[in-house]
Amino acid sequence: MKYKACLFDLDGVLVDTAVYHFQAWKILGKQFDFELSHQQNEELKGISRVESLEKILHWANFQATEKQKEAWLLEKNETYLKLISHMNPSEILPGVLPFLAQLKDQGYLIALGSASKNAKIILEKTGLITWFQAIIDGNSVSKSKPDPEVFQKGAEALGILAAECIVFEDAQAGIDAAKAGGMKVVGIGSSVVLHGADRIITSFTDIQATELLSL
Ligand code: BG6
Ligand code: MG
């Protein structure tokens, strides 16, 4: 087979946690009178918690001490954990489960490549965890997307080459990471905001696993 594995981002690809990250940052922003816009939020997708706070403070033109930043990172995560505490399998995005089943039937390996340090909790709460042969998350990488590290580690964990992988991503940083790693990439979202993917779909209901061979 031309491709051996599919590497999935988590937030905004398998589950709609992107909205919870947005809400949690908006709540935090109130502390320094900052209103996060949807356009700015697009730039936070795929990047780490620490880098997200740095960007937000820059947009807010707010100088914070290291101690203050640490406290805010904790606070944002506490809000986020509350928002995701009730997550269950109903929050898996449309078409994801049938698509994973098709991949499994066709012999693809399946891995996660996420910047989130909360990835395992979400995979457990939604029951998605059983589909994955490898999980690379924010605890296993030292460089954030658009660096390809998270996907390279995914390929390595599966014992395959980058050229044998297809990445699924909703963030520009993630599409750039996959491309930098020499992988094919399917963007989930709108072609107005996502650039450089080999194909764009609006949801997994738009794609069949057999179509991956033409990427
Ligand atoms: C990415 C999200 O998957 O994970 C980002 O797209 C988020 O929005 C990042 O900031 C880090 O997540 P967490 O759960 O470790 O704060
Ligand atoms: Mg994402």
mmCIF file of C-alpha atoms and ligand atoms in Angstrom:
data_model
loop_
_atom_site.group_PDB
_atom_site.id
_atom_site.type_symbol
_atom_site.label_atom_id
_atom_site.label_comp_id
_atom_site.label_asym_id
_atom_site.label_seq_id
_atom_site.Cartn_x
_atom_site.Cartn_y
_atom_site.Cartn_z
ATOM 1 C CA MET A 1 0.000 0.000 0.000
ATOM 2 C CA LYS A 2 1.198 3.512 -0.899
ATOM 3 C CA TYR A 3 0.428 4.855 2.598
ATOM 4 C CA LYS A 4 0.624 2.870 5.817
ATOM 5 C CA ALA A 5 -0.642 5.222 8.505
ATOM 6 C CA CYS A 6 -2.975 8.083 9.296
ATOM 7 C CA LEU A 7 -1.827 10.552 11.940
ATOM 8 C CA PHE A 8 -4.604 12.597 13.494
ATOM 9 C CA ASP A 9 -4.525 15.896 15.285
ATOM 10 C CA LEU A 10 -7.072 15.854 18.124
ATOM 11 C CA ASP A 11 -8.557 19.272 18.945
ATOM 12 C CA GLY A 12 -10.869 20.354 16.122
ATOM 13 C CA VAL A 13 -10.259 17.183 14.083
ATOM 14 C CA LEU A 14 -11.593 14.246 16.097
ATOM 15 C CA VAL A 15 -13.480 16.260 18.731
ATOM 16 C CA ASP A 16 -14.675 19.841 18.865
ATOM 17 C CA THR A 17 -12.476 20.872 21.790
ATOM 18 C CA ALA A 18 -11.217 23.852 19.745
ATOM 19 C CA VAL A 19 -14.299 25.716 21.002
ATOM 20 C CA TYR A 20 -13.431 24.907 24.629
ATOM 21 C CA HIS A 21 -9.869 26.218 24.199
ATOM 22 C CA PHE A 22 -11.363 29.400 22.689
ATOM 23 C CA GLN A 23 -13.787 29.831 25.602
ATOM 24 C CA ALA A 24 -11.093 29.188 28.227
ATOM 25 C CA TRP A 25 -8.744 31.780 26.671
ATOM 26 C CA LYS A 26 -11.595 34.290 26.405
ATOM 27 C CA ILE A 27 -12.380 33.853 30.113
ATOM 28 C CA LEU A 28 -8.697 34.304 31.022
ATOM 29 C CA GLY A 29 -8.401 37.382 28.783
ATOM 30 C CA LYS A 30 -10.965 39.226 30.901
ATOM 31 C CA GLN A 31 -8.304 39.508 33.606
ATOM 32 C CA PHE A 32 -6.288 41.877 31.440
ATOM 33 C CA ASP A 33 -9.187 43.401 29.471
ATOM 34 C CA PHE A 34 -8.521 41.454 26.333
ATOM 35 C CA GLU A 35 -11.206 40.199 23.957
ATOM 36 C CA LEU A 36 -9.876 37.341 21.799
ATOM 37 C CA SER A 37 -11.283 37.429 18.244
ATOM 38 C CA HIS A 38 -12.124 34.422 16.072
ATOM 39 C CA GLN A 39 -9.381 35.462 13.663
ATOM 40 C CA GLN A 40 -6.765 35.574 16.439
ATOM 41 C CA ASN A 41 -8.046 32.247 17.750
ATOM 42 C CA GLU A 42 -7.286 30.679 14.358
ATOM 43 C CA GLU A 43 -3.600 31.464 15.017
ATOM 44 C CA LEU A 44 -3.750 29.680 18.390
ATOM 45 C CA LYS A 45 -4.908 26.410 16.858
ATOM 46 C CA GLY A 46 -2.265 23.708 16.975
ATOM 47 C CA ILE A 47 0.265 25.611 19.059
ATOM 48 C CA SER A 48 1.166 24.904 22.689
ATOM 49 C CA ARG A 49 -0.464 26.427 25.754
ATOM 50 C CA VAL A 50 2.675 28.430 26.589
ATOM 51 C CA GLU A 51 2.991 29.839 23.070
ATOM 52 C CA SER A 52 -0.705 30.663 23.000
ATOM 53 C CA LEU A 53 -0.397 32.764 26.165
ATOM 54 C CA GLU A 54 2.659 34.555 24.755
ATOM 55 C CA LYS A 55 0.713 35.481 21.603
ATOM 56 C CA ILE A 56 -2.320 36.637 23.596
ATOM 57 C CA LEU A 57 -0.206 38.823 25.892
ATOM 58 C CA HIS A 58 1.500 40.287 22.831
ATOM 59 C CA TRP A 59 -1.879 41.105 21.196
ATOM 60 C CA ALA A 60 -3.088 42.562 24.492
ATOM 61 C CA ASN A 61 0.139 44.542 24.738
ATOM 62 C CA PHE A 62 0.454 43.322 28.310
ATOM 63 C CA GLN A 63 3.772 42.767 30.093
ATOM 64 C CA ALA A 64 3.439 39.953 32.633
ATOM 65 C CA THR A 65 5.995 38.500 35.028
ATOM 66 C CA GLU A 66 7.015 34.838 34.685
ATOM 67 C CA LYS A 67 5.146 34.117 37.919
ATOM 68 C CA GLN A 68 1.974 35.735 36.615
ATOM 69 C CA LYS A 69 2.251 33.793 33.348
ATOM 70 C CA GLU A 70 2.585 30.509 35.233
ATOM 71 C CA ALA A 71 -0.487 31.302 37.300
ATOM 72 C CA TRP A 72 -2.491 32.187 34.175
ATOM 73 C CA LEU A 73 -1.413 29.006 32.374
ATOM 74 C CA LEU A 74 -2.685 26.989 35.321
ATOM 75 C CA GLU A 75 -5.883 28.989 35.484
ATOM 76 C CA LYS A 76 -6.581 28.619 31.766
ATOM 77 C CA ASN A 77 -6.072 24.882 32.049
ATOM 78 C CA GLU A 78 -8.356 24.625 35.074
ATOM 79 C CA THR A 79 -11.124 26.404 33.156
ATOM 80 C CA TYR A 80 -10.474 24.150 30.145
ATOM 81 C CA LEU A 81 -10.559 20.986 32.277
ATOM 82 C CA LYS A 82 -13.914 22.091 33.707
ATOM 83 C CA LEU A 83 -15.250 22.684 30.208
ATOM 84 C CA ILE A 84 -14.166 19.222 29.019
ATOM 85 C CA SER A 85 -15.136 17.395 32.221
ATOM 86 C CA HIS A 86 -18.501 16.318 30.790
ATOM 87 C CA MET A 87 -17.161 15.173 27.445
ATOM 88 C CA ASN A 88 -18.438 11.838 26.190
ATOM 89 C CA PRO A 89 -18.565 9.877 22.903
ATOM 90 C CA SER A 90 -21.349 12.165 21.590
ATOM 91 C CA GLU A 91 -18.720 14.890 21.088
ATOM 92 C CA ILE A 92 -16.763 12.921 18.521
ATOM 93 C CA LEU A 93 -17.095 14.928 15.298
ATOM 94 C CA PRO A 94 -19.402 13.666 12.501
ATOM 95 C CA GLY A 95 -18.005 10.929 10.305
ATOM 96 C CA VAL A 96 -14.934 10.270 12.482
ATOM 97 C CA LEU A 97 -15.927 6.823 13.789
ATOM 98 C CA PRO A 98 -16.982 5.381 10.395
ATOM 99 C CA PHE A 99 -13.772 6.777 8.858
ATOM 100 C CA LEU A 100 -11.589 5.202 11.571
ATOM 101 C CA ALA A 101 -13.412 1.897 11.021
ATOM 102 C CA GLN A 102 -12.720 2.075 7.261
ATOM 103 C CA LEU A 103 -9.028 2.782 7.937
ATOM 104 C CA LYS A 104 -8.787 -0.185 10.271
ATOM 105 C CA ASP A 105 -10.528 -2.473 7.743
ATOM 106 C CA GLN A 106 -8.094 -1.373 5.048
ATOM 107 C CA GLY A 107 -5.069 -2.090 7.265
ATOM 108 C CA TYR A 108 -3.902 1.451 8.041
ATOM 109 C CA LEU A 109 -2.102 2.147 11.293
ATOM 110 C CA ILE A 110 -3.606 4.998 13.324
ATOM 111 C CA ALA A 111 -1.722 7.461 15.533
ATOM 112 C CA LEU A 112 -2.355 10.727 17.346
ATOM 113 C CA GLY A 113 -0.158 13.810 16.871
ATOM 114 C CA SER A 114 -1.457 16.531 19.173
ATOM 115 C CA ALA A 115 0.070 19.552 20.927
ATOM 116 C CA SER A 116 -2.283 19.057 23.867
ATOM 117 C CA LYS A 117 -1.115 17.828 27.245
ATOM 118 C CA ASN A 118 -4.742 16.838 27.903
ATOM 119 C CA ALA A 119 -5.013 14.555 24.867
ATOM 120 C CA LYS A 120 -5.172 11.257 26.782
ATOM 121 C CA ILE A 121 -7.978 12.474 29.081
ATOM 122 C CA ILE A 122 -10.051 13.456 26.035
ATOM 123 C CA LEU A 123 -9.346 10.194 24.196
ATOM 124 C CA GLU A 124 -10.421 8.276 27.299
ATOM 125 C CA LYS A 125 -13.578 10.310 27.935
ATOM 126 C CA THR A 126 -14.728 9.885 24.350
ATOM 127 C CA GLY A 127 -13.673 6.231 24.092
ATOM 128 C CA LEU A 128 -11.478 7.072 21.081
ATOM 129 C CA ILE A 129 -8.336 5.759 22.768
ATOM 130 C CA THR A 130 -8.857 2.168 21.623
ATOM 131 C CA TRP A 131 -8.337 3.135 17.955
ATOM 132 C CA PHE A 132 -4.740 4.331 18.388
ATOM 133 C CA GLN A 133 -1.551 2.317 17.974
ATOM 134 C CA ALA A 134 0.577 5.311 19.028
ATOM 135 C CA ILE A 135 -0.179 8.511 20.922
ATOM 136 C CA ILE A 136 2.185 11.468 20.666
ATOM 137 C CA ASP A 137 0.948 14.494 22.604
ATOM 138 C CA GLY A 138 2.161 17.715 24.212
ATOM 139 C CA ASN A 139 3.938 15.713 26.910
ATOM 140 C CA SER A 140 6.123 13.889 24.390
ATOM 141 C CA VAL A 141 7.432 16.768 22.262
ATOM 142 C CA SER A 142 9.821 19.636 22.832
ATOM 143 C CA LYS A 143 8.940 21.631 19.716
ATOM 144 C CA SER A 144 5.483 22.898 18.764
ATOM 145 C CA LYS A 145 3.817 22.693 15.357
ATOM 146 C CA PRO A 146 4.760 23.991 12.720
ATOM 147 C CA ASP A 147 7.858 21.986 13.694
ATOM 148 C CA PRO A 148 7.296 18.445 12.352
ATOM 149 C CA GLU A 149 8.522 16.726 15.580
ATOM 150 C CA VAL A 150 5.087 15.514 16.756
ATOM 151 C CA PHE A 151 4.354 13.754 13.438
ATOM 152 C CA GLN A 152 7.917 12.474 12.989
ATOM 153 C CA LYS A 153 7.670 10.877 16.437
ATOM 154 C CA GLY A 154 4.340 9.369 15.412
ATOM 155 C CA ALA A 155 5.862 7.773 12.306
ATOM 156 C CA GLU A 156 8.829 6.576 14.371
ATOM 157 C CA ALA A 157 6.559 5.025 17.028
ATOM 158 C CA LEU A 158 4.729 3.126 14.271
ATOM 159 C CA GLY A 159 8.011 2.105 12.635
ATOM 160 C CA ILE A 160 7.229 3.659 9.242
ATOM 161 C CA LEU A 161 8.552 6.407 6.967
ATOM 162 C CA ALA A 162 7.230 9.966 6.761
ATOM 163 C CA ALA A 163 6.323 9.416 3.098
ATOM 164 C CA GLU A 164 3.997 6.596 4.185
ATOM 165 C CA CYS A 165 1.928 8.880 6.447
ATOM 166 C CA ILE A 166 -1.158 10.997 5.909
ATOM 167 C CA VAL A 167 -1.837 13.721 8.475
ATOM 168 C CA PHE A 168 -5.300 15.118 9.305
ATOM 169 C CA GLU A 169 -5.234 18.688 10.634
ATOM 170 C CA ASP A 170 -7.530 21.660 11.289
ATOM 171 C CA ALA A 171 -4.745 24.169 12.019
ATOM 172 C CA GLN A 172 -2.433 25.985 9.623
ATOM 173 C CA ALA A 173 0.463 25.279 12.031
ATOM 174 C CA GLY A 174 -0.357 21.563 11.773
ATOM 175 C CA ILE A 175 -0.578 21.574 7.971
ATOM 176 C CA ASP A 176 2.805 23.312 7.858
ATOM 177 C CA ALA A 177 4.225 20.750 10.342
ATOM 178 C CA ALA A 178 3.078 17.816 8.215
ATOM 179 C CA LYS A 179 4.510 19.373 5.052
ATOM 180 C CA ALA A 180 7.814 20.154 6.811
ATOM 181 C CA GLY A 181 7.958 16.478 7.802
ATOM 182 C CA GLY A 182 7.449 15.336 4.188
ATOM 183 C CA MET A 183 3.947 13.939 4.765
ATOM 184 C CA LYS A 184 0.661 14.202 2.875
ATOM 185 C CA VAL A 185 -1.950 16.283 4.642
ATOM 186 C CA VAL A 186 -5.717 16.551 4.618
ATOM 187 C CA GLY A 187 -7.002 19.846 6.050
ATOM 188 C CA ILE A 188 -10.288 19.865 7.963
ATOM 189 C CA GLY A 189 -12.033 23.206 7.628
ATOM 190 C CA SER A 190 -12.248 25.948 5.042
ATOM 191 C CA SER A 191 -9.882 26.586 2.125
ATOM 192 C CA VAL A 192 -10.258 30.290 2.926
ATOM 193 C CA VAL A 193 -8.170 29.872 6.092
ATOM 194 C CA LEU A 194 -6.185 26.674 5.420
ATOM 195 C CA HIS A 195 -3.414 26.657 2.821
ATOM 196 C CA GLY A 196 -0.994 24.089 1.451
ATOM 197 C CA ALA A 197 -2.969 20.908 2.201
ATOM 198 C CA ASP A 198 -3.190 18.117 -0.390
ATOM 199 C CA ARG A 199 -6.945 18.084 0.081
ATOM 200 C CA ILE A 200 -9.433 20.054 2.160
ATOM 201 C CA ILE A 201 -12.601 18.514 3.608
ATOM 202 C CA THR A 202 -15.192 20.219 5.783
ATOM 203 C CA SER A 203 -15.811 17.051 7.789
ATOM 204 C CA PHE A 204 -15.077 13.330 7.738
ATOM 205 C CA THR A 205 -18.478 12.760 6.165
ATOM 206 C CA ASP A 206 -16.849 14.178 2.977
ATOM 207 C CA ILE A 207 -14.223 11.454 2.550
ATOM 208 C CA GLN A 208 -13.866 7.700 2.117
ATOM 209 C CA ALA A 209 -10.683 5.879 3.131
ATOM 210 C CA THR A 210 -10.301 4.507 -0.422
ATOM 211 C CA GLU A 211 -9.857 8.089 -1.722
ATOM 212 C CA LEU A 212 -6.592 8.463 0.233
ATOM 213 C CA LEU A 213 -4.737 6.497 -2.458
ATOM 214 C CA SER A 214 -5.141 9.418 -4.882
ATOM 215 C CA LEU A 215 -3.388 11.929 -2.605
HETATM 216 C C1 BG6 B 1 -3.739 22.048 20.488
HETATM 217 C C2 BG6 B 1 -4.832 23.096 20.373
HETATM 218 O O1 BG6 B 1 -4.219 20.829 20.030
HETATM 219 O O2 BG6 B 1 -3.329 21.915 21.844
HETATM 220 C C3 BG6 B 1 -4.392 24.395 21.003
HETATM 221 O O3 BG6 B 1 -5.135 23.294 19.010
HETATM 222 C C4 BG6 B 1 -3.969 24.144 22.443
HETATM 223 O O4 BG6 B 1 -5.462 25.312 20.953
HETATM 224 C C5 BG6 B 1 -2.852 23.100 22.468
HETATM 225 O O5 BG6 B 1 -3.505 25.348 23.062
HETATM 226 C C6 BG6 B 1 -2.364 22.788 23.874
HETATM 227 O O6 BG6 B 1 -3.393 22.146 24.573
HETATM 228 P P1 BG6 B 1 -3.410 21.912 26.137
HETATM 229 O O7 BG6 B 1 -4.597 20.997 26.322
HETATM 230 O O8 BG6 B 1 -2.111 21.250 26.500
HETATM 231 O O9 BG6 B 1 -3.560 23.236 26.788
HETATM 232 MG MG MG B 2 -6.359 21.041 16.037
#
